[in-house]
PDB file of C-alpha atoms in Angstrom:
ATOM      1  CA  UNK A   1      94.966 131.379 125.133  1.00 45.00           C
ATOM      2  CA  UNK A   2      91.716 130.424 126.743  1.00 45.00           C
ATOM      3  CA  UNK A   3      91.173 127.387 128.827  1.00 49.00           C
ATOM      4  CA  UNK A   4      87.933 127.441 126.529  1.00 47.00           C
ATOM      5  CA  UNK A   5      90.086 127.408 123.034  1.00 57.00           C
ATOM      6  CA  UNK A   6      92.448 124.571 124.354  1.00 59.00           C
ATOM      7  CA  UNK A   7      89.559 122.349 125.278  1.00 62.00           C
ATOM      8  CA  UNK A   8      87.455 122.862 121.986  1.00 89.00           C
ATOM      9  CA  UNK A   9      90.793 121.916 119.932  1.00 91.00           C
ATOM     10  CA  UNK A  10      91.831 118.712 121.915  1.00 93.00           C
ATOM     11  CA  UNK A  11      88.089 117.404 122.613  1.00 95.00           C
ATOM     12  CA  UNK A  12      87.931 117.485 118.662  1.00 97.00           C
ATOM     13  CA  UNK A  13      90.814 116.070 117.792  1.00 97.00           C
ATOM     14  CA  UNK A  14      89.633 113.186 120.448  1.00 97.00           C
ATOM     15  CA  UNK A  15      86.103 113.128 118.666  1.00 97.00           C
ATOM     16  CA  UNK A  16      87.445 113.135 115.086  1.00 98.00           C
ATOM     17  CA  UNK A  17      90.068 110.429 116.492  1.00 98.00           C
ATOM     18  CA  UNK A  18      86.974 108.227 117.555  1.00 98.00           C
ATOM     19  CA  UNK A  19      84.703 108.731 114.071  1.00 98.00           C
ATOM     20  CA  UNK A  20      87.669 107.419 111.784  1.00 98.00           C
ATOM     21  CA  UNK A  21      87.478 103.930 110.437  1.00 97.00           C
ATOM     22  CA  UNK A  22      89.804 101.551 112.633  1.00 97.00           C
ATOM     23  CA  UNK A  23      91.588 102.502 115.786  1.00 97.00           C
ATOM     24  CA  UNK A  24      92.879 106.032 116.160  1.00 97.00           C
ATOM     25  CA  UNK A  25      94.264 107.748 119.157  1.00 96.00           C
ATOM     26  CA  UNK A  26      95.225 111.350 119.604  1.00 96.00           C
ATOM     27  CA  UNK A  27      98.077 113.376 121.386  1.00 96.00           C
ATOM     28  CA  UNK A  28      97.389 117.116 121.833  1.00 95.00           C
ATOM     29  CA  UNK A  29     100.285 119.313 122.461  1.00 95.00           C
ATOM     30  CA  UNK A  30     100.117 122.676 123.147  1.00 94.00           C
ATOM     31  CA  UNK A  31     102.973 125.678 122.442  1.00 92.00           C
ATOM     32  CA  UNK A  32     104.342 127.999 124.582  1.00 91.00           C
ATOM     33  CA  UNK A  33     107.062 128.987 122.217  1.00 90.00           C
ATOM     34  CA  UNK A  34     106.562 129.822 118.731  1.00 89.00           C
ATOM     35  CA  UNK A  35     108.871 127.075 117.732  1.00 91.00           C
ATOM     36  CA  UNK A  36     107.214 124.103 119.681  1.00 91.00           C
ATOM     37  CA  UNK A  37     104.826 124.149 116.905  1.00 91.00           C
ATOM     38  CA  UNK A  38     107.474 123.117 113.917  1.00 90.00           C
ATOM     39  CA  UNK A  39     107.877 119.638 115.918  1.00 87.00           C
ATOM     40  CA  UNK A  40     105.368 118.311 114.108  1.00 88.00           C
ATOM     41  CA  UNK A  41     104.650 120.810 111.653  1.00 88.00           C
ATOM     42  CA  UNK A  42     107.930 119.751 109.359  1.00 86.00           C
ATOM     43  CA  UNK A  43     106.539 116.375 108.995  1.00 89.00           C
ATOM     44  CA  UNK A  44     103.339 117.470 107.177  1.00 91.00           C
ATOM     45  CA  UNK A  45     102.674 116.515 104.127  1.00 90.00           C
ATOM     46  CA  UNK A  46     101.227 119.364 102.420  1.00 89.00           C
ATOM     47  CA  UNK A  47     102.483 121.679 100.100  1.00 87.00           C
ATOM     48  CA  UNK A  48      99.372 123.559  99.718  1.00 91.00           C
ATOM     49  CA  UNK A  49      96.681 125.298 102.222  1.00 91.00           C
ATOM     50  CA  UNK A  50      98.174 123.104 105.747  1.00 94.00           C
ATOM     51  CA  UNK A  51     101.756 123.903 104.469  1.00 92.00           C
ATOM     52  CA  UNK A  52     101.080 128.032 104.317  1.00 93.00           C
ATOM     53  CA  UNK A  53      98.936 127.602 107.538  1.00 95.00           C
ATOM     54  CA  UNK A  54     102.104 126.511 108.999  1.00 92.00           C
ATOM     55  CA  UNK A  55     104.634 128.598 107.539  1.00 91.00           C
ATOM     56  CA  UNK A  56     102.744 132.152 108.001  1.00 93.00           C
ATOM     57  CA  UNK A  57     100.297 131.718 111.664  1.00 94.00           C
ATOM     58  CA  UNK A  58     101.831 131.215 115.383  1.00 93.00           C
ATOM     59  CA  UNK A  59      99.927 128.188 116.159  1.00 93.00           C
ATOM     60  CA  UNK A  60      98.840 127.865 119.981  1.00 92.00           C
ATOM     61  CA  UNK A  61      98.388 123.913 119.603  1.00 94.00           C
ATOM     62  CA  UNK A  62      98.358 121.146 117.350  1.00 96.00           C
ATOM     63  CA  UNK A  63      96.979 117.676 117.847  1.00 97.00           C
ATOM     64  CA  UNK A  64      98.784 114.155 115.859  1.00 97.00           C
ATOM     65  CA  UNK A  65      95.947 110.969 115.155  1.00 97.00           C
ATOM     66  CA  UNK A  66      97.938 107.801 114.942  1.00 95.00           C
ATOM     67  CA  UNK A  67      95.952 105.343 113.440  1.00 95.00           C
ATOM     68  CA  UNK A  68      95.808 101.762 111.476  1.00 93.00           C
ATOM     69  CA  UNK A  69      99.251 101.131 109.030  1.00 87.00           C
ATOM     70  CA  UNK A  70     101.197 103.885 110.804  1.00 87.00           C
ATOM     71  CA  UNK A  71      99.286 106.540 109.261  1.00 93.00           C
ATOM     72  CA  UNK A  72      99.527 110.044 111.320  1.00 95.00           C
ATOM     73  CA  UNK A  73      97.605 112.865 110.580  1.00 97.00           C
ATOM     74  CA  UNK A  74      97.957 116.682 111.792  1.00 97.00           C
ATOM     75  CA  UNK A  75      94.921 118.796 113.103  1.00 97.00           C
ATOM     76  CA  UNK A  76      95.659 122.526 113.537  1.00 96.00           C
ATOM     77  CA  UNK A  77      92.822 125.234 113.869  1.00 95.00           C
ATOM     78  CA  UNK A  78      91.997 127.042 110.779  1.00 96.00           C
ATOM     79  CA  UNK A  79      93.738 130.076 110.186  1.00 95.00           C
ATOM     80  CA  UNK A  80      90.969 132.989 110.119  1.00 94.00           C
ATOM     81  CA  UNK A  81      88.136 130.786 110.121  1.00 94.00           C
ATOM     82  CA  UNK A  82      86.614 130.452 113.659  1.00 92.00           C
ATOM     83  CA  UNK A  83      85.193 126.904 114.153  1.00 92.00           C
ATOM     84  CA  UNK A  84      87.160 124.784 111.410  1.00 96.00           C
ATOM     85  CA  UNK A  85      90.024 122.915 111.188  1.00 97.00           C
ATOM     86  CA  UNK A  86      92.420 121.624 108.937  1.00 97.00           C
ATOM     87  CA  UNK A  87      94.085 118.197 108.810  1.00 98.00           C
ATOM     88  CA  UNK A  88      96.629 116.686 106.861  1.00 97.00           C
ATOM     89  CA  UNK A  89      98.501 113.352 106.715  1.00 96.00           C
ATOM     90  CA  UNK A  90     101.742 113.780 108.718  1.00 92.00           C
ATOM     91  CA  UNK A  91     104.826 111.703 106.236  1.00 85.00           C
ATOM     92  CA  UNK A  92     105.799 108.026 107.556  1.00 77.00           C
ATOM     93  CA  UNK A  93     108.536 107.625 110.106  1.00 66.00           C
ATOM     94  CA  UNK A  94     112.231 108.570 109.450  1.00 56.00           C
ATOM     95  CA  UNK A  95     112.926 104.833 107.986  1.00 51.00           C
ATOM     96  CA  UNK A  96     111.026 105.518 104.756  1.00 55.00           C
ATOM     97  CA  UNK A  97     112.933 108.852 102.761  1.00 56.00           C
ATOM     98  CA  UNK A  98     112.379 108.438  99.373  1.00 51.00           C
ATOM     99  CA  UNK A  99     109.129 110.913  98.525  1.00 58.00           C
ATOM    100  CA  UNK A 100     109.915 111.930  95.189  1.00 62.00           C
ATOM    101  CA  UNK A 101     107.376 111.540  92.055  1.00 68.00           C
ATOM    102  CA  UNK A 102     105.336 110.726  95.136  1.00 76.00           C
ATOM    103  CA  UNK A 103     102.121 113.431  94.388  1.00 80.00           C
ATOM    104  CA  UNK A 104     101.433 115.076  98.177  1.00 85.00           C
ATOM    105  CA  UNK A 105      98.012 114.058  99.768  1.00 91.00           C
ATOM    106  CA  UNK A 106      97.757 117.515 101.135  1.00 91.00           C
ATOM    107  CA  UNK A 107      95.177 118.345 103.979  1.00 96.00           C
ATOM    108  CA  UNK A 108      91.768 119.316 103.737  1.00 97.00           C
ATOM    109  CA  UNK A 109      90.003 121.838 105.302  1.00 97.00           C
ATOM    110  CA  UNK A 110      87.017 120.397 107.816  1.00 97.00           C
ATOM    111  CA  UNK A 111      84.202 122.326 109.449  1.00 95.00           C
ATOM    112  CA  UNK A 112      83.939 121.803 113.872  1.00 95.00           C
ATOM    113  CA  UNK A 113      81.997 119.335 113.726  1.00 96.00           C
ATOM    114  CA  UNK A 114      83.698 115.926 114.584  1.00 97.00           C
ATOM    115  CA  UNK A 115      81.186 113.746 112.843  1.00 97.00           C
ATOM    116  CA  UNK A 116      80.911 115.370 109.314  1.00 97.00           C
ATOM    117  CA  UNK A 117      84.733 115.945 109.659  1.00 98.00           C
ATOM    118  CA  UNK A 118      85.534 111.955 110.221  1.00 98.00           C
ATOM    119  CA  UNK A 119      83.380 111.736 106.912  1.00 98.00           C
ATOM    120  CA  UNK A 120      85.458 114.149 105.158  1.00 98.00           C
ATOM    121  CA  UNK A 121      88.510 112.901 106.273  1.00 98.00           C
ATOM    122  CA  UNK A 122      87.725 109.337 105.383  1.00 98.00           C
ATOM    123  CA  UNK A 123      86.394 109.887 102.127  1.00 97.00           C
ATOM    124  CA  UNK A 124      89.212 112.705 100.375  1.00 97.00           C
ATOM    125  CA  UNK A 125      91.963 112.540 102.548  1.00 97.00           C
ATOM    126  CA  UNK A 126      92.469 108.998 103.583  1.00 97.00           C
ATOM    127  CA  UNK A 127      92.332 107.438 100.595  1.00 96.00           C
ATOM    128  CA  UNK A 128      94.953 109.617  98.921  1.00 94.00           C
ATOM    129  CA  UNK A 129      97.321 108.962 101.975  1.00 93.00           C
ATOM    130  CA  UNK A 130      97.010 105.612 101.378  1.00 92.00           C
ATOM    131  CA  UNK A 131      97.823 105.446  97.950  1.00 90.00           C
ATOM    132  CA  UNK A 132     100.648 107.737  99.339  1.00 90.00           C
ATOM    133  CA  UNK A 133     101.881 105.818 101.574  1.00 88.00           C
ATOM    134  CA  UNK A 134     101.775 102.444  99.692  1.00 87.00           C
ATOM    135  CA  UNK A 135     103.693 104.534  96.815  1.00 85.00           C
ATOM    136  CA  UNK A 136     106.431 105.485  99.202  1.00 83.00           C
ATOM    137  CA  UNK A 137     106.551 102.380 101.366  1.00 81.00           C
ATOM    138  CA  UNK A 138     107.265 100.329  97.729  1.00 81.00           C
ATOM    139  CA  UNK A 139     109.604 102.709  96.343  1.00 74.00           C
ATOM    140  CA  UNK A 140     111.845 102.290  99.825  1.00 65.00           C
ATOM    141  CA  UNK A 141     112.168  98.327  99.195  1.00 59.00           C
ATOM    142  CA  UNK A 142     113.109  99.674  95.918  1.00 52.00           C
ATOM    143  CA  UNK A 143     115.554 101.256  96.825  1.00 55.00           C
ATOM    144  CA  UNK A 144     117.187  99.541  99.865  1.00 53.00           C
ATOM    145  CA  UNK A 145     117.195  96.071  97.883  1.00 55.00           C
ATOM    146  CA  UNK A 146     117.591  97.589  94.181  1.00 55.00           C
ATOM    147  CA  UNK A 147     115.063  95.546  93.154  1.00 56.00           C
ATOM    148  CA  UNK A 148     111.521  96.567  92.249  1.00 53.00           C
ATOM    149  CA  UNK A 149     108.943  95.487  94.529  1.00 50.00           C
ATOM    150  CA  UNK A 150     106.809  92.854  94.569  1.00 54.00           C
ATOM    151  CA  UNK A 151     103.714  94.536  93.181  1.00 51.00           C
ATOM    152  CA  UNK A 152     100.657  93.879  95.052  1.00 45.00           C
ATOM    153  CA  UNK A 153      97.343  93.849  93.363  1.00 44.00           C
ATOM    154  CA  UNK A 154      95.128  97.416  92.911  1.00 44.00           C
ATOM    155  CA  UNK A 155      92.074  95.588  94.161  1.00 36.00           C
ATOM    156  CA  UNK A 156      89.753  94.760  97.340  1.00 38.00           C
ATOM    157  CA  UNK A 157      87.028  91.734  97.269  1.00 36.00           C
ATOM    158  CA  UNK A 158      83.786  92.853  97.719  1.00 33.00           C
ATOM    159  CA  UNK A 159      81.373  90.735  99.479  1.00 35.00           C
ATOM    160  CA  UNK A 160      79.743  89.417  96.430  1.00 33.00           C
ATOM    161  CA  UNK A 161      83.696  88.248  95.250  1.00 35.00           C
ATOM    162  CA  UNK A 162      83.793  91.620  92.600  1.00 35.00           C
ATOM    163  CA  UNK A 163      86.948  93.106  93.029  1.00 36.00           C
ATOM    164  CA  UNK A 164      86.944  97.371  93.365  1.00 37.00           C
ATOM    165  CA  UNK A 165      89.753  99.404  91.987  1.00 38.00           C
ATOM    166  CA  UNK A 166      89.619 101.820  95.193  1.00 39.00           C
ATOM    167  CA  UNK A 167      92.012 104.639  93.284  1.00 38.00           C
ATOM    168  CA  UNK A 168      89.961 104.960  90.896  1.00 37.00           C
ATOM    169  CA  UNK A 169      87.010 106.676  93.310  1.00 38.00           C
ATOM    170  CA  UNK A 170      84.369 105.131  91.311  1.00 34.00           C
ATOM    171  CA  UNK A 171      82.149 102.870  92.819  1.00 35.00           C
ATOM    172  CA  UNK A 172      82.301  99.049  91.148  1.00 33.00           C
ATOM    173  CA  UNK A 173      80.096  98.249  88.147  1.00 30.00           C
ATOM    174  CA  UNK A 174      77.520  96.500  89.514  1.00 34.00           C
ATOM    175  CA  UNK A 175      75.074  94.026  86.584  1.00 31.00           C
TER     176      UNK A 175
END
């Protein structure tokens, strides 16, 4: 591996880290076994493209984005496409277990460039890891107290006071 390659990889994880909405930081690890690369790698939460990037390619380094609400998210290289990247959300901590019914947010595939890639990410993949998480974070209380959990409205104020349903992608009806 190239001092070249390892540089391009954790410089944009650091930019991408930087463009996303609140505050993100970024660890870079690199592998010198083949196996280094599954200590992160089990935690994604992906069963599609991120998942069989994973399972089938040696990866040479990986970089985690911690960010706002304990939300993780994975940044590999993309398999057999020089110059793009894939990230996916990474699953919450240990603490939180119960993921089933819970519909993957699965990764997305970004081009090199940090600042259209923050877009990306914060437009597709964010908002499904957020519905995500909340899904999996409520179904834990659930669970631990046997009790469902207090439900929590589906809405944000706007400015104006009109609330937004933000799962439903659509953007408010405006008069």
């Amino acid at each position: 591996m190239t001092r070249i390659a390892r540089t391009y990889m954790s410089g944009f994880a650091a930019a991408l880290a930087a463009r996303l909405p609140g505050t993100w930081n970024r660890r870079y690890h690199q592998h010198t076994a083949y196996t280094q690369q599954f200590a992160l790698a089990h935690q994604v939460w992906d069963l599609r493209h991120v998942h069989w990037a994973v399972t089938k390619f040696v990866l040479r380094h990986d970089a985690e984005l911690n960010g706002p609400r304990r939300q993780r998210l994975y940044v590999i290289e993309r398999p057999l496409k020089p110059g793009q990247f894939l990230v996916a959300p990474l699953q919450p901590g240990p603490t939180l277990s119960h993921f089933g019914g819970v519909d993957e947010p699965n990764g997305i595939a970004v081009l090199g460039d940090p600042a259209s890639a923050a877009a990306a990410v914060t437009r597709r993949l964010l908002p499904r890891y957020h519905r995500a998480l909340v899904t999996v974070r409520r179904d834990n209380v659930t669970a631990r107290t046997g009790q469902p959990a207090p439900s929590t409205p589906n809405t944000v104020p706007l400015a104006d006071g009109l609330p937004t349903h933000p799962s439903s992608g659509h953007a408010p009806y405006v008069r």
